[in-house]
């Protein structure tokens, strides 16, 4: 069964808008686990505009499921944090400075040497590595050559196209997943997955190990409640 990792960045966005500690990001992580999530994801950015580096340290103390830290490994501060906190998984994302949200995968061919070194750094510390890639066969093949444990398929394109033509939307992801499976890569996915598109995605992507979902899940939780929403997302994955 595909695991659900809840990205709790949006709790931090809300907290930071007023100062103070409401809502409590550590409690959001504890509750995600209590309510059935298989893991917790955070994405600290250099300006700490949502998740702070200290949040990642604090969450590590209470994690009983799987902790995934994603971010831009071109930032030394990010590398230092991950090596200190030692989450179960790090997801490497090629963000530019000041980027609103991740919007492209790695060029795994141009950045092959860089990625190989970076991946080795984290793996040597006992951390599983996933790298964010677009659903493009050459990029998946390039990823396999970097030594990464997993890829995370960037699903924004799927989510957009799903509203127009489901079969067309899923085709590149299915092909990328088949190739990743052949090459022995684990497969994660994330970005813009929601209650409407998740079941179809999970059903059609062979070997999908984990999805990380933040924006839509937290938006749904405002109406449906956090516990109920996590259960609804989990049910899309069975
Ligand atoms: N995966 C990566 C690499 C991301 O940057 C994000 C957004 O922080 C997600 C998954 C989750 O995307 P969403 O918030 O749209 O569910």
mmCIF file of C-alpha atoms and ligand atoms in Angstrom:
data_model
loop_
_atom_site.group_PDB
_atom_site.id
_atom_site.type_symbol
_atom_site.label_atom_id
_atom_site.label_comp_id
_atom_site.label_asym_id
_atom_site.label_seq_id
_atom_site.Cartn_x
_atom_site.Cartn_y
_atom_site.Cartn_z
ATOM 1 C CA UNK A 1 0.000 0.000 0.000
ATOM 2 C CA UNK A 2 1.200 3.523 -0.795
ATOM 3 C CA UNK A 3 2.211 5.503 2.295
ATOM 4 C CA UNK A 4 0.826 8.943 3.061
ATOM 5 C CA UNK A 5 3.298 11.500 4.346
ATOM 6 C CA UNK A 6 1.587 14.693 5.508
ATOM 7 C CA UNK A 7 3.459 17.889 4.652
ATOM 8 C CA UNK A 8 2.813 20.252 7.577
ATOM 9 C CA UNK A 9 4.378 23.410 6.119
ATOM 10 C CA UNK A 10 1.004 25.170 6.028
ATOM 11 C CA UNK A 11 0.639 24.890 9.819
ATOM 12 C CA UNK A 12 3.878 26.838 10.051
ATOM 13 C CA UNK A 13 2.663 29.437 7.542
ATOM 14 C CA UNK A 14 -0.389 30.062 9.717
ATOM 15 C CA UNK A 15 1.649 30.159 12.925
ATOM 16 C CA UNK A 16 4.179 32.599 11.469
ATOM 17 C CA UNK A 17 1.465 34.987 10.293
ATOM 18 C CA UNK A 18 0.805 35.994 13.911
ATOM 19 C CA UNK A 19 3.989 35.177 15.800
ATOM 20 C CA UNK A 20 3.482 32.990 18.877
ATOM 21 C CA UNK A 21 2.963 29.256 18.633
ATOM 22 C CA UNK A 22 -0.569 28.801 17.366
ATOM 23 C CA UNK A 23 -1.053 26.433 15.666
ATOM 24 C CA UNK A 24 1.677 24.310 17.220
ATOM 25 C CA UNK A 25 3.653 22.649 14.420
ATOM 26 C CA UNK A 26 4.983 19.869 16.650
ATOM 27 C CA UNK A 27 1.416 19.033 17.717
ATOM 28 C CA UNK A 28 0.445 18.986 14.037
ATOM 29 C CA UNK A 29 3.107 16.328 13.479
ATOM 30 C CA UNK A 30 2.053 14.305 16.523
ATOM 31 C CA UNK A 31 -1.601 14.461 15.491
ATOM 32 C CA UNK A 32 -0.899 13.553 11.852
ATOM 33 C CA UNK A 33 0.616 10.330 13.136
ATOM 34 C CA UNK A 34 -2.209 9.745 15.646
ATOM 35 C CA UNK A 35 -4.773 10.254 12.894
ATOM 36 C CA UNK A 36 -3.194 7.642 10.635
ATOM 37 C CA UNK A 37 -0.498 9.300 8.526
ATOM 38 C CA UNK A 38 2.444 7.060 7.691
ATOM 39 C CA UNK A 39 4.898 9.923 7.879
ATOM 40 C CA UNK A 40 5.497 13.629 8.244
ATOM 41 C CA UNK A 41 7.189 15.898 5.691
ATOM 42 C CA UNK A 42 8.647 19.358 6.175
ATOM 43 C CA UNK A 43 10.234 21.622 3.602
ATOM 44 C CA UNK A 44 12.392 24.265 5.309
ATOM 45 C CA UNK A 45 13.396 27.102 3.021
ATOM 46 C CA UNK A 46 16.371 29.398 3.548
ATOM 47 C CA UNK A 47 14.193 32.345 4.658
ATOM 48 C CA UNK A 48 12.288 30.055 7.097
ATOM 49 C CA UNK A 49 9.047 31.612 5.902
ATOM 50 C CA UNK A 50 7.086 28.566 6.997
ATOM 51 C CA UNK A 51 8.951 25.637 8.590
ATOM 52 C CA UNK A 52 11.876 26.843 10.721
ATOM 53 C CA UNK A 53 15.040 24.836 11.072
ATOM 54 C CA UNK A 54 14.247 24.438 14.770
ATOM 55 C CA UNK A 55 10.864 22.881 13.883
ATOM 56 C CA UNK A 56 12.683 20.060 12.102
ATOM 57 C CA UNK A 57 14.815 19.439 15.209
ATOM 58 C CA UNK A 58 11.726 19.459 17.455
ATOM 59 C CA UNK A 59 9.715 17.144 15.194
ATOM 60 C CA UNK A 60 12.558 14.626 15.140
ATOM 61 C CA UNK A 61 12.057 14.217 18.917
ATOM 62 C CA UNK A 62 8.435 13.080 18.561
ATOM 63 C CA UNK A 63 8.447 11.196 15.284
ATOM 64 C CA UNK A 64 7.230 7.599 15.529
ATOM 65 C CA UNK A 65 6.541 7.062 11.823
ATOM 66 C CA UNK A 66 8.694 8.262 8.934
ATOM 67 C CA UNK A 67 10.272 11.708 8.825
ATOM 68 C CA UNK A 68 10.980 13.215 5.408
ATOM 69 C CA UNK A 69 12.830 16.511 5.053
ATOM 70 C CA UNK A 70 12.744 17.997 1.584
ATOM 71 C CA UNK A 71 14.611 21.003 0.314
ATOM 72 C CA UNK A 72 17.322 22.650 -1.663
ATOM 73 C CA UNK A 73 20.664 20.965 -1.136
ATOM 74 C CA UNK A 74 22.509 23.897 -2.747
ATOM 75 C CA UNK A 75 22.053 25.547 0.668
ATOM 76 C CA UNK A 76 24.788 24.521 3.109
ATOM 77 C CA UNK A 77 22.370 25.302 5.956
ATOM 78 C CA UNK A 78 20.001 22.664 4.589
ATOM 79 C CA UNK A 79 22.734 20.027 4.317
ATOM 80 C CA UNK A 80 23.891 20.739 7.885
ATOM 81 C CA UNK A 81 20.340 20.513 9.214
ATOM 82 C CA UNK A 82 19.617 17.182 7.526
ATOM 83 C CA UNK A 83 22.897 15.651 8.690
ATOM 84 C CA UNK A 84 22.179 16.836 12.244
ATOM 85 C CA UNK A 85 18.521 15.739 12.390
ATOM 86 C CA UNK A 86 19.016 12.506 10.426
ATOM 87 C CA UNK A 87 15.463 11.991 9.137
ATOM 88 C CA UNK A 88 14.535 8.654 7.582
ATOM 89 C CA UNK A 89 14.500 10.278 4.162
ATOM 90 C CA UNK A 90 15.759 13.436 2.509
ATOM 91 C CA UNK A 91 14.148 14.610 -0.723
ATOM 92 C CA UNK A 92 16.425 16.807 -2.803
ATOM 93 C CA UNK A 93 14.684 19.553 -4.748
ATOM 94 C CA UNK A 94 16.351 21.921 -7.241
ATOM 95 C CA UNK A 95 14.678 25.108 -5.969
ATOM 96 C CA UNK A 96 15.959 28.508 -6.957
ATOM 97 C CA UNK A 97 16.339 31.145 -4.214
ATOM 98 C CA UNK A 98 13.021 32.683 -3.203
ATOM 99 C CA UNK A 99 10.938 30.194 -5.167
ATOM 100 C CA UNK A 100 7.278 30.178 -4.066
ATOM 101 C CA UNK A 101 6.993 26.399 -4.321
ATOM 102 C CA UNK A 102 8.929 23.677 -6.130
ATOM 103 C CA UNK A 103 8.084 23.799 -9.818
ATOM 104 C CA UNK A 104 10.508 21.513 -11.644
ATOM 105 C CA UNK A 105 12.497 18.351 -11.179
ATOM 106 C CA UNK A 106 16.251 17.858 -11.429
ATOM 107 C CA UNK A 107 18.019 17.671 -14.725
ATOM 108 C CA UNK A 108 19.630 14.416 -13.652
ATOM 109 C CA UNK A 109 21.964 14.367 -16.666
ATOM 110 C CA UNK A 110 23.487 17.856 -16.373
ATOM 111 C CA UNK A 111 23.706 17.559 -12.571
ATOM 112 C CA UNK A 112 24.781 13.916 -12.440
ATOM 113 C CA UNK A 113 28.160 14.435 -10.736
ATOM 114 C CA UNK A 114 26.775 16.961 -8.278
ATOM 115 C CA UNK A 115 23.868 14.693 -7.357
ATOM 116 C CA UNK A 116 26.084 11.635 -7.010
ATOM 117 C CA UNK A 117 28.274 13.432 -4.439
ATOM 118 C CA UNK A 118 25.330 14.889 -2.571
ATOM 119 C CA UNK A 119 23.465 11.572 -2.441
ATOM 120 C CA UNK A 120 26.553 9.818 -1.116
ATOM 121 C CA UNK A 121 26.893 12.441 1.625
ATOM 122 C CA UNK A 122 23.401 11.711 2.936
ATOM 123 C CA UNK A 123 23.502 7.957 2.400
ATOM 124 C CA UNK A 124 26.776 7.771 4.337
ATOM 125 C CA UNK A 125 24.875 9.261 7.279
ATOM 126 C CA UNK A 126 22.270 6.478 7.004
ATOM 127 C CA UNK A 127 19.615 8.662 5.373
ATOM 128 C CA UNK A 128 17.566 7.355 2.438
ATOM 129 C CA UNK A 129 17.634 9.746 -0.512
ATOM 130 C CA UNK A 130 14.904 10.649 -2.969
ATOM 131 C CA UNK A 131 15.323 13.179 -5.777
ATOM 132 C CA UNK A 132 12.554 15.222 -7.337
ATOM 133 C CA UNK A 133 12.152 14.504 -11.072
ATOM 134 C CA UNK A 134 9.758 15.251 -13.883
ATOM 135 C CA UNK A 135 8.081 12.217 -15.487
ATOM 136 C CA UNK A 136 10.590 12.033 -18.331
ATOM 137 C CA UNK A 137 12.260 8.702 -19.157
ATOM 138 C CA UNK A 138 15.724 10.249 -19.711
ATOM 139 C CA UNK A 139 15.536 11.954 -16.308
ATOM 140 C CA UNK A 140 14.544 8.698 -14.627
ATOM 141 C CA UNK A 141 17.438 6.896 -16.338
ATOM 142 C CA UNK A 142 19.758 9.723 -15.292
ATOM 143 C CA UNK A 143 18.480 9.428 -11.713
ATOM 144 C CA UNK A 144 19.316 5.724 -11.640
ATOM 145 C CA UNK A 145 22.935 6.572 -12.475
ATOM 146 C CA UNK A 146 23.240 8.959 -9.502
ATOM 147 C CA UNK A 147 22.815 6.180 -6.933
ATOM 148 C CA UNK A 148 19.636 7.654 -5.453
ATOM 149 C CA UNK A 149 17.369 5.248 -3.563
ATOM 150 C CA UNK A 150 14.161 6.779 -4.837
ATOM 151 C CA UNK A 151 12.733 9.393 -7.138
ATOM 152 C CA UNK A 152 9.828 11.672 -6.301
ATOM 153 C CA UNK A 153 7.715 12.274 -9.394
ATOM 154 C CA UNK A 154 6.643 15.910 -9.672
ATOM 155 C CA UNK A 155 2.869 15.672 -10.100
ATOM 156 C CA UNK A 156 1.821 19.269 -10.787
ATOM 157 C CA UNK A 157 1.515 18.506 -14.524
ATOM 158 C CA UNK A 158 -0.628 15.459 -13.781
ATOM 159 C CA UNK A 159 -2.952 17.427 -11.510
ATOM 160 C CA UNK A 160 -3.459 20.142 -14.127
ATOM 161 C CA UNK A 161 -4.063 17.779 -17.042
ATOM 162 C CA UNK A 162 -6.243 15.432 -14.950
ATOM 163 C CA UNK A 163 -9.067 17.971 -15.106
ATOM 164 C CA UNK A 164 -9.030 17.794 -18.920
ATOM 165 C CA UNK A 165 -7.972 14.262 -19.875
ATOM 166 C CA UNK A 166 -7.162 11.704 -17.163
ATOM 167 C CA UNK A 167 -5.584 9.139 -19.468
ATOM 168 C CA UNK A 168 -3.351 11.708 -21.128
ATOM 169 C CA UNK A 169 -2.450 13.072 -17.690
ATOM 170 C CA UNK A 170 -1.324 9.756 -16.271
ATOM 171 C CA UNK A 171 0.510 8.369 -19.333
ATOM 172 C CA UNK A 172 3.969 9.926 -18.723
ATOM 173 C CA UNK A 173 3.824 8.983 -15.029
ATOM 174 C CA UNK A 174 2.949 5.388 -15.784
ATOM 175 C CA UNK A 175 5.811 5.159 -18.296
ATOM 176 C CA UNK A 176 8.266 6.827 -15.900
ATOM 177 C CA UNK A 177 7.229 4.488 -13.093
ATOM 178 C CA UNK A 178 7.621 1.375 -15.256
ATOM 179 C CA UNK A 179 11.151 2.485 -16.197
ATOM 180 C CA UNK A 180 11.979 3.358 -12.566
ATOM 181 C CA UNK A 181 10.811 -0.088 -11.477
ATOM 182 C CA UNK A 182 12.979 -1.727 -14.143
ATOM 183 C CA UNK A 183 15.967 0.256 -12.889
ATOM 184 C CA UNK A 184 15.328 -0.657 -9.245
ATOM 185 C CA UNK A 185 14.404 2.861 -8.122
ATOM 186 C CA UNK A 186 11.762 3.372 -5.438
ATOM 187 C CA UNK A 187 8.966 5.765 -6.412
ATOM 188 C CA UNK A 188 7.449 8.614 -4.407
ATOM 189 C CA UNK A 189 5.248 11.388 -5.758
ATOM 190 C CA UNK A 190 3.991 14.804 -4.771
ATOM 191 C CA UNK A 191 2.642 18.234 -5.627
ATOM 192 C CA UNK A 192 -0.992 19.192 -6.121
ATOM 193 C CA UNK A 193 -2.312 15.734 -5.319
ATOM 194 C CA UNK A 194 -5.770 15.995 -3.792
ATOM 195 C CA UNK A 195 -8.933 14.060 -2.948
ATOM 196 C CA UNK A 196 -10.124 14.197 -6.557
ATOM 197 C CA UNK A 197 -7.008 12.957 -8.333
ATOM 198 C CA UNK A 198 -5.149 10.842 -5.759
ATOM 199 C CA UNK A 199 -6.931 7.487 -6.102
ATOM 200 C CA UNK A 200 -6.583 7.540 -9.897
ATOM 201 C CA UNK A 201 -2.906 8.428 -9.657
ATOM 202 C CA UNK A 202 -2.123 5.723 -7.084
ATOM 203 C CA UNK A 203 -4.058 3.070 -8.997
ATOM 204 C CA UNK A 204 -2.198 3.782 -12.236
ATOM 205 C CA UNK A 205 1.386 4.236 -11.085
ATOM 206 C CA UNK A 206 2.940 0.827 -10.469
ATOM 207 C CA UNK A 207 5.170 0.543 -7.414
ATOM 208 C CA UNK A 208 4.168 3.883 -5.881
ATOM 209 C CA UNK A 209 5.675 3.745 -2.383
ATOM 210 C CA UNK A 210 4.764 7.115 -0.909
ATOM 211 C CA UNK A 211 2.964 10.375 -1.609
ATOM 212 C CA UNK A 212 3.625 13.582 0.284
ATOM 213 C CA UNK A 213 0.705 15.964 0.385
ATOM 214 C CA UNK A 214 0.411 19.375 1.976
ATOM 215 C CA UNK A 215 -1.588 22.178 0.417
ATOM 216 C CA UNK A 216 -4.808 20.416 -0.569
ATOM 217 C CA UNK A 217 -4.876 18.227 2.537
ATOM 218 C CA UNK A 218 -4.589 21.174 4.904
ATOM 219 C CA UNK A 219 -7.143 23.173 2.889
ATOM 220 C CA UNK A 220 -9.564 20.221 3.098
ATOM 221 C CA UNK A 221 -8.909 19.928 6.830
ATOM 222 C CA UNK A 222 -10.319 23.439 7.343
ATOM 223 C CA UNK A 223 -13.711 22.162 6.241
ATOM 224 C CA UNK A 224 -13.576 18.481 7.116
ATOM 225 C CA UNK A 225 -11.325 18.376 10.185
ATOM 226 C CA UNK A 226 -7.717 17.205 10.347
ATOM 227 C CA UNK A 227 -8.373 13.632 11.530
ATOM 228 C CA UNK A 228 -11.206 13.006 9.086
ATOM 229 C CA UNK A 229 -9.192 14.462 6.199
ATOM 230 C CA UNK A 230 -6.159 12.283 6.851
ATOM 231 C CA UNK A 231 -8.448 9.244 6.929
ATOM 232 C CA UNK A 232 -10.072 10.308 3.653
ATOM 233 C CA UNK A 233 -6.674 10.654 1.963
ATOM 234 C CA UNK A 234 -5.562 7.294 3.352
ATOM 235 C CA UNK A 235 -8.636 5.685 1.869
ATOM 236 C CA UNK A 236 -7.657 6.887 -1.608
ATOM 237 C CA UNK A 237 -4.520 4.771 -1.350
ATOM 238 C CA UNK A 238 -5.988 1.337 -0.584
HETATM 239 N N1 LIG B 1 6.924 17.459 -2.921
HETATM 240 C C1 LIG B 1 7.726 18.544 -2.995
HETATM 241 C C2 LIG B 1 9.124 18.358 -3.439
HETATM 242 C C3 LIG B 1 7.255 19.816 -2.638
HETATM 243 O O1 LIG B 1 8.051 20.888 -2.716
HETATM 244 C C4 LIG B 1 5.920 19.940 -2.179
HETATM 245 C C5 LIG B 1 5.414 21.282 -1.733
HETATM 246 O O2 LIG B 1 6.133 21.705 -0.610
HETATM 247 C C6 LIG B 1 5.121 18.784 -2.123
HETATM 248 C C7 LIG B 1 5.656 17.559 -2.504
HETATM 249 C C8 LIG B 1 3.704 18.822 -1.653
HETATM 250 O O3 LIG B 1 2.938 19.568 -2.559
HETATM 251 P P1 LIG B 1 1.488 20.060 -2.150
HETATM 252 O O4 LIG B 1 1.666 21.053 -1.040
HETATM 253 O O5 LIG B 1 0.941 20.683 -3.401
HETATM 254 O O6 LIG B 1 0.713 18.862 -1.704
#
